[in-house]
PDB file of C-alpha atoms in Angstrom:
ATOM      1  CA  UNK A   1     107.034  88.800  64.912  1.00 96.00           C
ATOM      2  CA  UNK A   2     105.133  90.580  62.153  1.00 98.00           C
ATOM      3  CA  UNK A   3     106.513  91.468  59.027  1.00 97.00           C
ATOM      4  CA  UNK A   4     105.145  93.311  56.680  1.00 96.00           C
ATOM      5  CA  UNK A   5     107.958  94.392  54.110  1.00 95.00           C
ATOM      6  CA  UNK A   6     111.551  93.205  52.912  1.00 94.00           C
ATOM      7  CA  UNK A   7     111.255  90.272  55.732  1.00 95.00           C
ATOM      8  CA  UNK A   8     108.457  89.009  53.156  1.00 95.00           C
ATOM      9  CA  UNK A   9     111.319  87.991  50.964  1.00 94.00           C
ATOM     10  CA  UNK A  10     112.429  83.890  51.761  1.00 93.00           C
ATOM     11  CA  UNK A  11     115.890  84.528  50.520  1.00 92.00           C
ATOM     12  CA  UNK A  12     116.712  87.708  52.908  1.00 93.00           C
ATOM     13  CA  UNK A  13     114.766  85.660  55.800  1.00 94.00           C
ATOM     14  CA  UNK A  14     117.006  82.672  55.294  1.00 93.00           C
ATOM     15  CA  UNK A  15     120.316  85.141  54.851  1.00 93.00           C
ATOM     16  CA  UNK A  16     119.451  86.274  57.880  1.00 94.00           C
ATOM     17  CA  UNK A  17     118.698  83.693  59.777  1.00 93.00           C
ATOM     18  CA  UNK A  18     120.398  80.453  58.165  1.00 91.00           C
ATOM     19  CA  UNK A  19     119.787  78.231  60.988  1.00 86.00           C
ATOM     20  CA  UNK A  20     116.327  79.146  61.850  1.00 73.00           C
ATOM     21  CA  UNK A  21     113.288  78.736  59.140  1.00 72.00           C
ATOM     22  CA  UNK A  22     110.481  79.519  61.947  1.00 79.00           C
ATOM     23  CA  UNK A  23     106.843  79.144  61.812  1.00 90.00           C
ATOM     24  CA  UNK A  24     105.062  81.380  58.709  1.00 93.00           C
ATOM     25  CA  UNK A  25     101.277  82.017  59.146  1.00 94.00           C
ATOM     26  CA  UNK A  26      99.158  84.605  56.875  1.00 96.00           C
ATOM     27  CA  UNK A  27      98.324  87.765  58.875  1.00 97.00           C
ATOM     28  CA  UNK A  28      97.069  91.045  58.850  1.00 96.00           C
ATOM     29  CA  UNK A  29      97.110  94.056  60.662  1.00 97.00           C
ATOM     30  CA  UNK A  30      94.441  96.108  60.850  1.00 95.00           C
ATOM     31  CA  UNK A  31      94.264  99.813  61.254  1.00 96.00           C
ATOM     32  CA  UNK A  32      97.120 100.461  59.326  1.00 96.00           C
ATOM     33  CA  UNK A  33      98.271 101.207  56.044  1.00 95.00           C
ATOM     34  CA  UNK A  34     102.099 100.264  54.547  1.00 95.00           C
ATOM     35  CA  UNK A  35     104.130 102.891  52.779  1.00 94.00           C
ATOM     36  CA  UNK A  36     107.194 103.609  51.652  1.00 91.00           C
ATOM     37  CA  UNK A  37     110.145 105.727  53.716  1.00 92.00           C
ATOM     38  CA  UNK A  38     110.982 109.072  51.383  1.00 88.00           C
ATOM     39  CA  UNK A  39     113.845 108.187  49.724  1.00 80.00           C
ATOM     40  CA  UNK A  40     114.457 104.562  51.315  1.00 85.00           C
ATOM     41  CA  UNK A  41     113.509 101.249  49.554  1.00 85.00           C
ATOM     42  CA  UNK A  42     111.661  99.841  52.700  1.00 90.00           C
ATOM     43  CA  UNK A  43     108.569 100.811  53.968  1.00 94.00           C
ATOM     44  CA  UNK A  44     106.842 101.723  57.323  1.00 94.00           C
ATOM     45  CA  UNK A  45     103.676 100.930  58.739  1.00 96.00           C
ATOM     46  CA  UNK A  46     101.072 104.470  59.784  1.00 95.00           C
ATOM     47  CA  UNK A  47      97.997 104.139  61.809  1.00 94.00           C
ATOM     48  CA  UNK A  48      94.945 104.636  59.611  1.00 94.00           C
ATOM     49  CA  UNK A  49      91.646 104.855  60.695  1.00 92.00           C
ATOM     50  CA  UNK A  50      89.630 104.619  57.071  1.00 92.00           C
ATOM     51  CA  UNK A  51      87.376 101.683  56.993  1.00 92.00           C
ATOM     52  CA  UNK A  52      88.939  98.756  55.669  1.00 91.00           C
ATOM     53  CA  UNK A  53      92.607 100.116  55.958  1.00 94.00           C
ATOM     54  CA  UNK A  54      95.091  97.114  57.085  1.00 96.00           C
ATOM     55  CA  UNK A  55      98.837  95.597  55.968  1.00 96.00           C
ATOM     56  CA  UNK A  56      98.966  91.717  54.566  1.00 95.00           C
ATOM     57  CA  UNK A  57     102.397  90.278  56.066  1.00 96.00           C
ATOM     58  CA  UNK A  58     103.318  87.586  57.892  1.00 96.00           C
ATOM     59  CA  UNK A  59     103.508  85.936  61.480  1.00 96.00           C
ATOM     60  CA  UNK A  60     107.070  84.456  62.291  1.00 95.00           C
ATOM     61  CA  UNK A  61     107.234  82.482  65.305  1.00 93.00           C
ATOM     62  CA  UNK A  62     109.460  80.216  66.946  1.00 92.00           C
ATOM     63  CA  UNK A  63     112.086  82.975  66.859  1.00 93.00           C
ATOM     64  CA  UNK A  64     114.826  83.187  69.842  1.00 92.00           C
ATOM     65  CA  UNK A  65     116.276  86.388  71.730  1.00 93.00           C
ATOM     66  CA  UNK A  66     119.154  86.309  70.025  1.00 92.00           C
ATOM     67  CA  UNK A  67     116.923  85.965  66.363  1.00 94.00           C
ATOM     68  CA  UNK A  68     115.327  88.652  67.251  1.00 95.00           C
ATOM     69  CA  UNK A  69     117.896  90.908  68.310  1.00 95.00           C
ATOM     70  CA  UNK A  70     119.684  90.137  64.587  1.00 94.00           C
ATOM     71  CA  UNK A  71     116.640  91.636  63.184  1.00 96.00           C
ATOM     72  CA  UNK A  72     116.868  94.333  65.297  1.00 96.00           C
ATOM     73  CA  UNK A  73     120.701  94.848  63.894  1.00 96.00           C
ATOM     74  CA  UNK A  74     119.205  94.445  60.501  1.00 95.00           C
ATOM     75  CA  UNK A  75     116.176  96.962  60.777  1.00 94.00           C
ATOM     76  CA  UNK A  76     118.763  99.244  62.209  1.00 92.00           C
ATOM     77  CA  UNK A  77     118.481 102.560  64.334  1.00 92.00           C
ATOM     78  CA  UNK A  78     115.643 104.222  62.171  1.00 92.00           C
ATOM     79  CA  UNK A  79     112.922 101.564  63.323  1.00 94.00           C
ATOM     80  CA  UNK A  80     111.797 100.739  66.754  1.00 95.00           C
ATOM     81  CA  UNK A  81     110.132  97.485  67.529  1.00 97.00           C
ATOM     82  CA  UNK A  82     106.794  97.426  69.468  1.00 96.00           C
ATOM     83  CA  UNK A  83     104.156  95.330  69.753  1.00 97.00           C
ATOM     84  CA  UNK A  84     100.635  95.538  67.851  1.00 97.00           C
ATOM     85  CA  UNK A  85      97.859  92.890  67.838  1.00 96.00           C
ATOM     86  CA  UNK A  86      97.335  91.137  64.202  1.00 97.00           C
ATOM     87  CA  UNK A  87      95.045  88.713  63.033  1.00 95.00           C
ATOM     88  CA  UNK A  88      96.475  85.245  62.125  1.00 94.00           C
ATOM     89  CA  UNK A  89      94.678  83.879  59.187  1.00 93.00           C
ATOM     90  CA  UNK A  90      93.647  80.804  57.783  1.00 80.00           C
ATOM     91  CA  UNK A  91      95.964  79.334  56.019  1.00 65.00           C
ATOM     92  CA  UNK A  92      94.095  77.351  53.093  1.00 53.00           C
ATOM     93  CA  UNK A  93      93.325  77.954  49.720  1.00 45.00           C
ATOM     94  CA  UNK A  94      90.265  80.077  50.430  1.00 50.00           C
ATOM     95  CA  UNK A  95      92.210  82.488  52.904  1.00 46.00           C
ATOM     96  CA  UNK A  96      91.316  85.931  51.443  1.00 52.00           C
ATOM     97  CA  UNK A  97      87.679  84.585  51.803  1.00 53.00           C
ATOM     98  CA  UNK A  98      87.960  83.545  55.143  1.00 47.00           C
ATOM     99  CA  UNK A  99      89.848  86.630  56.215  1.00 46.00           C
ATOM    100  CA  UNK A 100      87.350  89.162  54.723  1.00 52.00           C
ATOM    101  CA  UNK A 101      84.525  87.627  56.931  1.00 50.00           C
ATOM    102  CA  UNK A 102      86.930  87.471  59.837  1.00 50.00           C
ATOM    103  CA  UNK A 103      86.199  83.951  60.353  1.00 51.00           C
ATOM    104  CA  UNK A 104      88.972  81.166  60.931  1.00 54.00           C
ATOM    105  CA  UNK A 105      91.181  83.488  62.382  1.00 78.00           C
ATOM    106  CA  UNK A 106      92.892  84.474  66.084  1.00 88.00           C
ATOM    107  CA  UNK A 107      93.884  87.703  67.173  1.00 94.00           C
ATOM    108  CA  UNK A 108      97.730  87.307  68.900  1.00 95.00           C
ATOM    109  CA  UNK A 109     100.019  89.983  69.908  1.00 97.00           C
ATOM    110  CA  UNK A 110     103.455  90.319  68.035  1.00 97.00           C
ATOM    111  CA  UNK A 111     106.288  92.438  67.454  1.00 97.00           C
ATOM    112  CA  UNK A 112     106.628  94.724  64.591  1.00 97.00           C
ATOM    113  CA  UNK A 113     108.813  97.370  63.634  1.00 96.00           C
ATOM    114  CA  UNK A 114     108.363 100.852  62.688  1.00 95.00           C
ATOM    115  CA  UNK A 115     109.956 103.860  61.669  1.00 93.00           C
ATOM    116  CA  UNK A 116     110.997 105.892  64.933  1.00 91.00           C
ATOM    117  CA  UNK A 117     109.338 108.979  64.625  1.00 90.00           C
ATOM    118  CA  UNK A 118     112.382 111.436  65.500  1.00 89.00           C
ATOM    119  CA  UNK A 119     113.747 109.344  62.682  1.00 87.00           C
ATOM    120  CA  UNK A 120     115.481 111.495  59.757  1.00 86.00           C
ATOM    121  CA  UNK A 121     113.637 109.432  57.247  1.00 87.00           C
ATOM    122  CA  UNK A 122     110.002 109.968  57.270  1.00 90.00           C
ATOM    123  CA  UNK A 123     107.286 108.142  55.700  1.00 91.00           C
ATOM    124  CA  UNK A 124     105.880 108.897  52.368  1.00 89.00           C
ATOM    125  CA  UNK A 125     102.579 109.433  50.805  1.00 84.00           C
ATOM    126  CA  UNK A 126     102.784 106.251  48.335  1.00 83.00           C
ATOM    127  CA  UNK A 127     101.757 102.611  49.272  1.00 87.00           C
ATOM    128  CA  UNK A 128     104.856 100.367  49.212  1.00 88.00           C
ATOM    129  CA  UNK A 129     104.158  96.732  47.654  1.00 86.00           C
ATOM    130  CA  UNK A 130     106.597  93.816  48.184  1.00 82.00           C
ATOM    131  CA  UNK A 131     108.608  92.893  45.025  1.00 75.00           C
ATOM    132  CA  UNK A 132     107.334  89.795  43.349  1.00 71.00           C
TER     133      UNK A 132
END
């Protein structure tokens, strides 16, 4: 599973999911650009062809059926989950390095969700940044 946005946050991850920590690795996505949903405090993910476009989240793994389909609950009827191939990146100190030059890293497949688009919300113009 990708995520890219409020799944970024430990405490909501482990709300959601008390029993089940799973596997975190750096990754991107590439080709795409995260923004917010008008109105909404979450944001989407929007295909994005400009060089260099591409969303920093993270690759959860070691999720089950019925994990997933929690998150589906949570992510509710406005988002549909599909898959999209990411990069998994290296995971030591010198990551954004490592990632620029596209070395130490795998391409897998994942899940990630999106906003449907015959949703009523619809994506905005303005990058959407995780809270720190």
């Amino acid at each position: 599973m990708f995520v890219y946005g409020t799944l970024l946050d430990p405490a909501l991850r482990r709300r959601l999911l008390p029993h089940r920590p799973g596997r975190l690795a750096p990754a991107r996505l590439l080709g795409h650009r995260r923004v917010g949903v008008t109105a909404r405090p979450w944001p989407t993910i929007v295909a994005d062809a400009t060089a260099g476009a591409a969303v920093e989240g993270l690759l959860w793994s070691g999720l089950t059926a019925t994990d997933v389909a929690r998150l589906d609950a949570y992510e509710g009827d406005a988002f549909e989950r599909g898959v999209v191939t990411v990069r998994r990146l290296a995971a030591h100190a010198d990551a954004t390095r490592a990632a620029a030059a596209h070395a130490d890293c795998e391409q897998v497949l994942a899940w990630a969700w999106r906003l449907r688009a015959d949703a009523r919300d619809r994506p905005s113009d303005l990058p959407w940044s995780p809270p720190t």
